[in-house]
Amino acid sequence: MSISNETASAAAYFLTGFPGLEEKHIWLSIPICSASLIAIAGNCTILFIIRTDKTLHKPMYYFLSMLALSDLGLSIATLPTMLSVLWFNHRIIHFNICLIQMYFIHTFSIVESGILLAMAFDRLVAIRNPLRYTSILTNRNIIKIGLGVALRAALLVFPTAILLKRQRYGRVNVLSYSFCLHQDILNVVCSDRKISSIYGLMVVISSMALDSVLLVFSYIMILKTVLSIASKQERLRALNTCISHICAVLTFYIPMIGLSMIHRYGKNAPPIVHILMANVYLLVPPLMNPAVYSVKTKQIRTRIIRQFWKS
């Protein structure tokens, strides 16, 4: 990075693929592109099945469709720059485009975190108060939850872009990944980045960290309710309805925690480790969620098989 300070619009920004493996970018793009396309196809399939089958117009599946939409948005937001770097070695990116991509990546990530929390609430109500399930989770309340999750994410992330826009940067700035993340852009800032850094931490604490605490609390309540059920068969049946959601939570939070740990404690780790963790964080949840819900949810699985045989 050049030491002379420039305004954000005057500086040049370069994305990074896999350092030292530039000659193999085409081969590396095959699994990445395949994972992204499978994720897009899988989430579109989930949305199509839920949209066309009226028997699935229930709270659990409405939340699942919201999860699929957030995964779809995350895949679409990251794929263009990843492919431009790996296929065409086109690394330069305009700062405003980088900010837009960063905004959507973090917004969809926070939306996904909020939807996973809403799905935990759905399971808690279904297990703890099954007789009041439909009266609590009405269509009106589900719409309010969805809008609240989306607005929270959009409003929380927006100031990060404004703060980054006001910073000063080197004449040439090399980012660490083939897509734009807040912490990565913050690392190339030449001016005082204290406010941006503190606000970024506040966003994480007030969204994903808070959601994770509430998720744990929700499952403690679910576990207490399940253990109070006399019949072993009924206990297993109640827990089985949570398996898909637990898998979705793990596929979202484990890569995110891994990436955070690498950023915090892996300063001496090879760049390839940081890049792999960032790619796993963005690629794995959209890829795995449709697969998990298709395999573990009988209603989704049977309707996908039925559509396949029809076609």
C-alpha atoms as a printed R data frame, in Angstrom:
    type eleno elety resid chain resno       x       y       z
1   ATOM     1    CA   MET     A     1   0.000   0.000   0.000
2   ATOM     2    CA   SER     A     2   1.327   3.424  -0.962
3   ATOM     3    CA   ILE     A     3   2.049   5.719   1.982
4   ATOM     4    CA   SER     A     4   0.513   8.867   0.422
5   ATOM     5    CA   ASN     A     5  -3.056   9.527   1.617
6   ATOM     6    CA   GLU     A     6  -5.879   9.730  -0.910
7   ATOM     7    CA   THR     A     7  -9.616  10.227  -0.700
8   ATOM     8    CA   ALA     A     8 -11.592   7.005  -1.059
9   ATOM     9    CA   SER     A     9 -12.644   7.734  -4.660
10  ATOM    10    CA   ALA     A    10  -9.124   8.696  -5.828
11  ATOM    11    CA   ALA     A    11  -7.390   5.575  -4.503
12  ATOM    12    CA   ALA     A    12  -7.100   2.239  -6.339
13  ATOM    13    CA   TYR     A    13  -8.333  -1.006  -4.799
14  ATOM    14    CA   PHE     A    14  -7.276  -4.515  -5.754
15  ATOM    15    CA   LEU     A    15  -8.947  -7.786  -4.799
16  ATOM    16    CA   THR     A    16  -6.898 -10.909  -4.116
17  ATOM    17    CA   GLY     A    17  -7.528 -14.483  -5.254
18  ATOM    18    CA   PHE     A    18  -5.210 -17.179  -3.928
19  ATOM    19    CA   PRO     A    19  -1.668 -15.739  -3.594
20  ATOM    20    CA   GLY     A    20   0.984 -17.981  -5.161
21  ATOM    21    CA   LEU     A    21  -1.664 -20.057  -6.941
22  ATOM    22    CA   GLU     A    22  -2.563 -17.584  -9.701
23  ATOM    23    CA   GLU     A    23  -1.807 -20.144 -12.422
24  ATOM    24    CA   LYS     A    24  -4.354 -22.508 -10.854
25  ATOM    25    CA   HIS     A    25  -7.141 -19.954 -10.462
26  ATOM    26    CA   ILE     A    26  -9.192 -21.552 -13.248
27  ATOM    27    CA   TRP     A    27  -9.048 -24.939 -11.507
28  ATOM    28    CA   LEU     A    28  -9.767 -23.390  -8.112
29  ATOM    29    CA   SER     A    29 -12.771 -21.605  -9.576
30  ATOM    30    CA   ILE     A    30 -14.439 -24.938 -10.440
31  ATOM    31    CA   PRO     A    31 -15.333 -25.990  -6.846
32  ATOM    32    CA   ILE     A    32 -16.089 -22.383  -5.837
33  ATOM    33    CA   CYS     A    33 -18.330 -21.770  -8.849
34  ATOM    34    CA   SER     A    34 -19.972 -25.174  -8.451
35  ATOM    35    CA   ALA     A    35 -20.684 -24.552  -4.752
36  ATOM    36    CA   SER     A    36 -22.193 -21.133  -5.525
37  ATOM    37    CA   LEU     A    37 -24.357 -22.419  -8.375
38  ATOM    38    CA   ILE     A    38 -25.553 -25.398  -6.313
39  ATOM    39    CA   ALA     A    39 -26.358 -23.002  -3.444
40  ATOM    40    CA   ILE     A    40 -28.342 -20.714  -5.772
41  ATOM    41    CA   ALA     A    41 -30.177 -23.660  -7.362
42  ATOM    42    CA   GLY     A    42 -30.867 -25.263  -3.963
43  ATOM    43    CA   ASN     A    43 -32.271 -22.111  -2.398
44  ATOM    44    CA   CYS     A    44 -34.364 -21.357  -5.494
45  ATOM    45    CA   THR     A    45 -35.753 -24.897  -5.274
46  ATOM    46    CA   ILE     A    46 -36.693 -24.414  -1.611
47  ATOM    47    CA   LEU     A    47 -38.439 -21.122  -2.460
48  ATOM    48    CA   PHE     A    48 -40.263 -22.683  -5.414
49  ATOM    49    CA   ILE     A    49 -41.471 -25.698  -3.396
50  ATOM    50    CA   ILE     A    50 -42.756 -23.519  -0.532
51  ATOM    51    CA   ARG     A    51 -44.341 -21.008  -2.926
52  ATOM    52    CA   THR     A    52 -46.218 -23.571  -5.015
53  ATOM    53    CA   ASP     A    53 -47.313 -26.036  -2.301
54  ATOM    54    CA   LYS     A    54 -50.079 -24.543  -0.151
55  ATOM    55    CA   THR     A    55 -49.673 -27.246   2.495
56  ATOM    56    CA   LEU     A    56 -46.289 -25.670   3.297
57  ATOM    57    CA   HIS     A    57 -47.766 -22.221   3.932
58  ATOM    58    CA   LYS     A    58 -46.999 -22.483   7.646
59  ATOM    59    CA   PRO     A    59 -44.782 -20.412   9.989
60  ATOM    60    CA   MET     A    60 -41.851 -22.860   9.963
61  ATOM    61    CA   TYR     A    61 -41.683 -22.849   6.157
62  ATOM    62    CA   TYR     A    62 -42.172 -19.090   5.903
63  ATOM    63    CA   PHE     A    63 -39.064 -18.666   8.054
64  ATOM    64    CA   LEU     A    64 -37.261 -21.265   5.936
65  ATOM    65    CA   SER     A    65 -38.099 -19.258   2.801
66  ATOM    66    CA   MET     A    66 -36.653 -16.139   4.475
67  ATOM    67    CA   LEU     A    67 -33.487 -18.100   5.251
68  ATOM    68    CA   ALA     A    68 -33.302 -19.226   1.610
69  ATOM    69    CA   LEU     A    69 -33.705 -15.617   0.429
70  ATOM    70    CA   SER     A    70 -30.860 -14.419   2.665
71  ATOM    71    CA   ASP     A    71 -28.626 -17.282   1.452
72  ATOM    72    CA   LEU     A    72 -29.536 -16.439  -2.141
73  ATOM    73    CA   GLY     A    73 -28.649 -12.784  -1.583
74  ATOM    74    CA   LEU     A    74 -25.315 -13.727  -0.003
75  ATOM    75    CA   SER     A    75 -24.371 -15.981  -2.935
76  ATOM    76    CA   ILE     A    76 -25.355 -13.404  -5.561
77  ATOM    77    CA   ALA     A    77 -23.489 -10.618  -3.723
78  ATOM    78    CA   THR     A    78 -20.165 -12.493  -3.617
79  ATOM    79    CA   LEU     A    79 -20.105 -14.510  -6.849
80  ATOM    80    CA   PRO     A    80 -19.419 -11.741  -9.465
81  ATOM    81    CA   THR     A    81 -16.137 -10.460  -7.999
82  ATOM    82    CA   MET     A    82 -14.941 -13.959  -7.078
83  ATOM    83    CA   LEU     A    83 -15.365 -15.120 -10.667
84  ATOM    84    CA   SER     A    84 -13.874 -11.929 -12.138
85  ATOM    85    CA   VAL     A    85 -10.701 -12.518 -10.108
86  ATOM    86    CA   LEU     A    86 -10.451 -16.278 -10.669
87  ATOM    87    CA   TRP     A    87 -11.529 -16.390 -14.327
88  ATOM    88    CA   PHE     A    88 -10.228 -13.113 -15.781
89  ATOM    89    CA   ASN     A    89  -7.668 -11.971 -13.181
90  ATOM    90    CA   HIS     A    90  -9.621  -8.703 -13.055
91  ATOM    91    CA   ARG     A    91  -8.621  -7.548  -9.591
92  ATOM    92    CA   ILE     A    92  -9.262  -3.810  -9.615
93  ATOM    93    CA   ILE     A    93 -12.551  -2.664  -8.090
94  ATOM    94    CA   HIS     A    94 -14.056   0.803  -7.721
95  ATOM    95    CA   PHE     A    95 -14.409   1.878  -4.106
96  ATOM    96    CA   ASN     A    96 -18.163   2.518  -4.352
97  ATOM    97    CA   ILE     A    97 -18.718  -0.951  -5.849
98  ATOM    98    CA   CYS     A    98 -16.639  -2.414  -3.036
99  ATOM    99    CA   LEU     A    99 -18.746  -0.577  -0.435
100 ATOM   100    CA   ILE     A   100 -21.981  -1.788  -2.042
101 ATOM   101    CA   GLN     A   101 -20.757  -5.378  -2.023
102 ATOM   102    CA   MET     A   102 -19.581  -5.064   1.586
103 ATOM   103    CA   TYR     A   103 -22.952  -3.604   2.555
104 ATOM   104    CA   PHE     A   104 -24.941  -6.464   1.039
105 ATOM   105    CA   ILE     A   105 -22.619  -9.202   2.337
106 ATOM   106    CA   HIS     A   106 -22.855  -7.974   5.928
107 ATOM   107    CA   THR     A   107 -26.555  -7.109   5.662
108 ATOM   108    CA   PHE     A   108 -27.478 -10.588   4.419
109 ATOM   109    CA   SER     A   109 -25.234 -12.160   7.091
110 ATOM   110    CA   ILE     A   110 -27.025 -10.250   9.855
111 ATOM   111    CA   VAL     A   111 -30.397 -11.066   8.262
112 ATOM   112    CA   GLU     A   112 -29.462 -14.754   8.324
113 ATOM   113    CA   SER     A   113 -28.492 -14.508  11.980
114 ATOM   114    CA   GLY     A   114 -31.841 -12.871  12.777
115 ATOM   115    CA   ILE     A   115 -33.816 -15.453  10.794
116 ATOM   116    CA   LEU     A   116 -32.040 -18.301  12.612
117 ATOM   117    CA   LEU     A   117 -33.099 -16.683  15.890
118 ATOM   118    CA   ALA     A   118 -36.685 -16.353  14.620
119 ATOM   119    CA   MET     A   119 -36.636 -20.037  13.654
120 ATOM   120    CA   ALA     A   120 -35.470 -20.922  17.173
121 ATOM   121    CA   PHE     A   121 -38.428 -18.934  18.544
122 ATOM   122    CA   ASP     A   122 -40.695 -20.847  16.147
123 ATOM   123    CA   ARG     A   123 -39.417 -24.192  17.510
124 ATOM   124    CA   LEU     A   124 -39.726 -22.930  21.103
125 ATOM   125    CA   VAL     A   125 -43.382 -21.949  20.630
126 ATOM   126    CA   ALA     A   126 -44.169 -25.193  18.748
127 ATOM   127    CA   ILE     A   127 -42.727 -27.344  21.559
128 ATOM   128    CA   ARG     A   128 -43.608 -25.240  24.618
129 ATOM   129    CA   ASN     A   129 -47.062 -23.943  23.591
130 ATOM   130    CA   PRO     A   130 -48.278 -26.150  20.710
131 ATOM   131    CA   LEU     A   131 -51.954 -25.222  21.266
132 ATOM   132    CA   ARG     A   132 -51.182 -21.497  20.885
133 ATOM   133    CA   TYR     A   133 -48.696 -21.945  18.014
134 ATOM   134    CA   THR     A   134 -50.959 -20.687  15.220
135 ATOM   135    CA   SER     A   135 -52.379 -17.855  17.331
136 ATOM   136    CA   ILE     A   136 -48.900 -16.568  18.280
137 ATOM   137    CA   LEU     A   137 -47.199 -17.008  14.908
138 ATOM   138    CA   THR     A   138 -49.883 -15.508  12.691
139 ATOM   139    CA   ASN     A   139 -49.073 -14.326   9.158
140 ATOM   140    CA   ARG     A   140 -49.155 -10.734  10.433
141 ATOM   141    CA   ASN     A   141 -46.620 -11.468  13.176
142 ATOM   142    CA   ILE     A   142 -44.362 -13.398  10.789
143 ATOM   143    CA   ILE     A   143 -44.339 -10.418   8.393
144 ATOM   144    CA   LYS     A   144 -43.455  -8.120  11.319
145 ATOM   145    CA   ILE     A   145 -40.596 -10.404  12.371
146 ATOM   146    CA   GLY     A   146 -39.258 -10.611   8.799
147 ATOM   147    CA   LEU     A   147 -39.425  -6.834   8.284
148 ATOM   148    CA   GLY     A   148 -37.861  -6.228  11.701
149 ATOM   149    CA   VAL     A   149 -34.940  -8.563  10.932
150 ATOM   150    CA   ALA     A   150 -34.362  -6.953   7.515
151 ATOM   151    CA   LEU     A   151 -34.613  -3.367   8.809
152 ATOM   152    CA   ARG     A   152 -32.285  -4.069  11.731
153 ATOM   153    CA   ALA     A   153 -29.614  -5.413   9.373
154 ATOM   154    CA   ALA     A   154 -30.021  -2.633   6.793
155 ATOM   155    CA   LEU     A   155 -29.902   0.168   9.369
156 ATOM   156    CA   LEU     A   156 -27.029  -1.308  11.387
157 ATOM   157    CA   VAL     A   157 -24.718  -1.826   8.388
158 ATOM   158    CA   PHE     A   158 -25.449   1.447   6.552
159 ATOM   159    CA   PRO     A   159 -23.334   3.722   8.844
160 ATOM   160    CA   THR     A   160 -20.287   1.459   8.329
161 ATOM   161    CA   ALA     A   161 -20.269   2.398   4.637
162 ATOM   162    CA   ILE     A   162 -20.609   6.118   5.482
163 ATOM   163    CA   LEU     A   163 -17.735   5.948   7.983
164 ATOM   164    CA   LEU     A   164 -15.469   4.105   5.526
165 ATOM   165    CA   LYS     A   165 -16.313   6.621   2.795
166 ATOM   166    CA   ARG     A   166 -14.960   9.453   4.997
167 ATOM   167    CA   GLN     A   167 -11.619   7.746   5.652
168 ATOM   168    CA   ARG     A   168  -8.366   8.312   3.759
169 ATOM   169    CA   TYR     A   169  -6.535   5.521   1.987
170 ATOM   170    CA   GLY     A   170  -3.231   4.761   0.325
171 ATOM   171    CA   ARG     A   171  -2.855   5.417  -3.379
172 ATOM   172    CA   VAL     A   172  -2.881   1.642  -4.016
173 ATOM   173    CA   ASN     A   173  -4.771  -0.678  -1.643
174 ATOM   174    CA   VAL     A   174  -4.598  -4.459  -1.852
175 ATOM   175    CA   LEU     A   175  -7.492  -6.222  -0.125
176 ATOM   176    CA   SER     A   176  -7.095  -9.744   1.253
177 ATOM   177    CA   TYR     A   177  -9.982 -11.495  -0.497
178 ATOM   178    CA   SER     A   178 -11.823 -11.676  -3.819
179 ATOM   179    CA   PHE     A   179 -14.737  -9.812  -2.185
180 ATOM   180    CA   CYS     A   180 -15.062  -6.836   0.162
181 ATOM   181    CA   LEU     A   181 -15.496  -7.223   3.925
182 ATOM   182    CA   HIS     A   182 -15.619  -4.418   6.483
183 ATOM   183    CA   GLN     A   183 -12.586  -5.499   8.507
184 ATOM   184    CA   ASP     A   184 -10.543  -6.000   5.343
185 ATOM   185    CA   ILE     A   185 -11.285  -2.483   4.062
186 ATOM   186    CA   LEU     A   186 -10.588  -1.097   7.532
187 ATOM   187    CA   ASN     A   187  -7.120  -2.678   7.466
188 ATOM   188    CA   VAL     A   188  -6.038  -0.460   4.514
189 ATOM   189    CA   VAL     A   189  -7.272   2.814   6.067
190 ATOM   190    CA   CYS     A   190  -4.489   5.389   6.544
191 ATOM   191    CA   SER     A   191  -6.393   7.870   8.738
192 ATOM   192    CA   ASP     A   192  -7.746   7.366  12.263
193 ATOM   193    CA   ARG     A   193 -10.047   4.337  12.138
194 ATOM   194    CA   LYS     A   194 -11.018   4.209  15.810
195 ATOM   195    CA   ILE     A   195 -14.657   5.265  15.303
196 ATOM   196    CA   SER     A   196 -15.168   2.853  12.396
197 ATOM   197    CA   SER     A   197 -13.601   0.029  14.380
198 ATOM   198    CA   ILE     A   198 -15.715   0.682  17.492
199 ATOM   199    CA   TYR     A   199 -18.907   0.977  15.470
200 ATOM   200    CA   GLY     A   200 -18.122  -2.264  13.620
201 ATOM   201    CA   LEU     A   201 -17.702  -4.019  16.974
202 ATOM   202    CA   MET     A   202 -21.011  -2.533  18.181
203 ATOM   203    CA   VAL     A   203 -22.758  -3.898  15.085
204 ATOM   204    CA   VAL     A   204 -21.426  -7.410  15.753
205 ATOM   205    CA   ILE     A   205 -22.370  -7.274  19.459
206 ATOM   206    CA   SER     A   206 -25.885  -5.906  18.826
207 ATOM   207    CA   SER     A   207 -26.653  -8.400  16.077
208 ATOM   208    CA   MET     A   208 -24.833 -11.735  15.799
209 ATOM   209    CA   ALA     A   209 -23.487 -11.838  19.370
210 ATOM   210    CA   LEU     A   210 -26.896 -10.945  20.844
211 ATOM   211    CA   ASP     A   211 -28.636 -13.411  18.521
212 ATOM   212    CA   SER     A   212 -26.267 -16.217  19.543
213 ATOM   213    CA   VAL     A   213 -26.980 -15.590  23.254
214 ATOM   214    CA   LEU     A   214 -30.741 -15.614  22.620
215 ATOM   215    CA   LEU     A   215 -30.362 -18.775  20.522
216 ATOM   216    CA   VAL     A   216 -28.647 -20.556  23.400
217 ATOM   217    CA   PHE     A   217 -31.336 -19.319  25.811
218 ATOM   218    CA   SER     A   218 -34.080 -20.538  23.421
219 ATOM   219    CA   TYR     A   219 -32.559 -24.015  23.272
220 ATOM   220    CA   ILE     A   220 -32.176 -24.149  27.039
221 ATOM   221    CA   MET     A   221 -35.918 -23.460  27.273
222 ATOM   222    CA   ILE     A   222 -36.628 -26.065  24.571
223 ATOM   223    CA   LEU     A   223 -34.472 -28.653  26.352
224 ATOM   224    CA   LYS     A   224 -36.211 -28.001  29.692
225 ATOM   225    CA   THR     A   225 -39.598 -28.460  28.024
226 ATOM   226    CA   VAL     A   226 -38.530 -31.634  26.203
227 ATOM   227    CA   LEU     A   227 -37.088 -33.199  29.366
228 ATOM   228    CA   SER     A   228 -40.393 -32.594  31.159
229 ATOM   229    CA   ILE     A   229 -42.241 -34.748  28.599
230 ATOM   230    CA   ALA     A   230 -42.999 -38.152  30.104
231 ATOM   231    CA   SER     A   231 -42.878 -40.259  26.929
232 ATOM   232    CA   LYS     A   232 -39.416 -41.011  25.540
233 ATOM   233    CA   GLN     A   233 -40.842 -41.329  22.028
234 ATOM   234    CA   GLU     A   234 -42.467 -37.882  22.288
235 ATOM   235    CA   ARG     A   235 -39.197 -36.394  23.573
236 ATOM   236    CA   LEU     A   236 -37.308 -37.766  20.578
237 ATOM   237    CA   ARG     A   237 -40.008 -36.560  18.201
238 ATOM   238    CA   ALA     A   238 -39.848 -33.036  19.664
239 ATOM   239    CA   LEU     A   239 -36.045 -32.944  19.446
240 ATOM   240    CA   ASN     A   240 -36.107 -34.296  15.899
241 ATOM   241    CA   THR     A   241 -38.026 -31.206  14.750
242 ATOM   242    CA   CYS     A   242 -35.024 -29.102  15.840
243 ATOM   243    CA   ILE     A   243 -32.248 -31.092  14.117
244 ATOM   244    CA   SER     A   244 -32.372 -29.190  10.813
245 ATOM   245    CA   HIS     A   245 -32.313 -25.854  12.609
246 ATOM   246    CA   ILE     A   246 -29.398 -26.867  14.841
247 ATOM   247    CA   CYS     A   247 -27.425 -27.894  11.727
248 ATOM   248    CA   ALA     A   248 -28.202 -24.526  10.094
249 ATOM   249    CA   VAL     A   249 -27.050 -22.674  13.224
250 ATOM   250    CA   LEU     A   250 -23.790 -24.634  13.351
251 ATOM   251    CA   THR     A   251 -23.020 -24.145   9.641
252 ATOM   252    CA   PHE     A   252 -23.523 -20.394  10.094
253 ATOM   253    CA   TYR     A   253 -21.765 -19.733  13.406
254 ATOM   254    CA   ILE     A   254 -18.800 -22.139  13.248
255 ATOM   255    CA   PRO     A   255 -17.252 -20.578  10.075
256 ATOM   256    CA   MET     A   256 -18.019 -17.089  11.404
257 ATOM   257    CA   ILE     A   257 -16.290 -17.812  14.734
258 ATOM   258    CA   GLY     A   258 -13.378 -19.431  12.874
259 ATOM   259    CA   LEU     A   259 -12.928 -16.353  10.662
260 ATOM   260    CA   SER     A   260 -13.116 -14.049  13.708
261 ATOM   261    CA   MET     A   261 -10.503 -16.127  15.548
262 ATOM   262    CA   ILE     A   262  -8.188 -16.057  12.522
263 ATOM   263    CA   HIS     A   263  -8.538 -12.257  12.288
264 ATOM   264    CA   ARG     A   264  -7.906 -11.870  16.009
265 ATOM   265    CA   TYR     A   265  -5.194 -14.430  16.755
266 ATOM   266    CA   GLY     A   266  -3.911 -15.595  13.377
267 ATOM   267    CA   LYS     A   267  -1.738 -12.610  12.479
268 ATOM   268    CA   ASN     A   268   1.164 -14.936  11.650
269 ATOM   269    CA   ALA     A   269  -0.969 -17.494   9.815
270 ATOM   270    CA   PRO     A   270  -0.340 -17.825   6.043
271 ATOM   271    CA   PRO     A   271  -2.639 -15.625   3.886
272 ATOM   272    CA   ILE     A   272  -4.146 -18.752   2.328
273 ATOM   273    CA   VAL     A   273  -5.618 -19.709   5.737
274 ATOM   274    CA   HIS     A   274  -7.413 -16.349   6.006
275 ATOM   275    CA   ILE     A   275  -8.689 -16.664   2.431
276 ATOM   276    CA   LEU     A   276  -9.949 -20.222   2.914
277 ATOM   277    CA   MET     A   277 -11.782 -19.319   6.124
278 ATOM   278    CA   ALA     A   278 -13.413 -16.280   4.481
279 ATOM   279    CA   ASN     A   279 -14.548 -18.409   1.538
280 ATOM   280    CA   VAL     A   280 -15.903 -21.104   3.853
281 ATOM   281    CA   TYR     A   281 -17.777 -18.437   5.850
282 ATOM   282    CA   LEU     A   282 -19.544 -17.139   2.725
283 ATOM   283    CA   LEU     A   283 -19.949 -20.362   0.726
284 ATOM   284    CA   VAL     A   284 -20.833 -23.067   3.250
285 ATOM   285    CA   PRO     A   285 -24.105 -21.781   4.834
286 ATOM   286    CA   PRO     A   286 -25.892 -21.063   1.505
287 ATOM   287    CA   LEU     A   287 -24.695 -24.434   0.208
288 ATOM   288    CA   MET     A   288 -25.541 -26.541   3.258
289 ATOM   289    CA   ASN     A   289 -28.878 -25.076   4.377
290 ATOM   290    CA   PRO     A   290 -30.934 -26.312   1.378
291 ATOM   291    CA   ALA     A   291 -29.215 -29.707   1.592
292 ATOM   292    CA   VAL     A   292 -29.887 -30.059   5.331
293 ATOM   293    CA   TYR     A   293 -33.544 -29.031   5.096
294 ATOM   294    CA   SER     A   294 -34.102 -31.178   1.998
295 ATOM   295    CA   VAL     A   295 -32.677 -34.264   3.716
296 ATOM   296    CA   LYS     A   296 -33.954 -33.778   7.270
297 ATOM   297    CA   THR     A   297 -37.400 -32.251   6.574
298 ATOM   298    CA   LYS     A   298 -39.740 -34.930   5.253
299 ATOM   299    CA   GLN     A   299 -42.281 -32.479   3.796
300 ATOM   300    CA   ILE     A   300 -39.628 -30.670   1.735
301 ATOM   301    CA   ARG     A   301 -37.895 -33.906   0.704
302 ATOM   302    CA   THR     A   302 -41.050 -35.633  -0.532
303 ATOM   303    CA   ARG     A   303 -42.165 -32.601  -2.538
304 ATOM   304    CA   ILE     A   304 -38.759 -32.210  -4.188
305 ATOM   305    CA   ILE     A   305 -38.804 -35.905  -5.155
306 ATOM   306    CA   ARG     A   306 -42.369 -35.513  -6.454
307 ATOM   307    CA   GLN     A   307 -41.357 -32.494  -8.590
308 ATOM   308    CA   PHE     A   308 -38.324 -34.387  -9.887
309 ATOM   309    CA   TRP     A   309 -40.426 -37.365 -11.033
310 ATOM   310    CA   LYS     A   310 -42.999 -35.042 -12.610
311 ATOM   311    CA   SER     A   311 -40.312 -33.365 -14.699
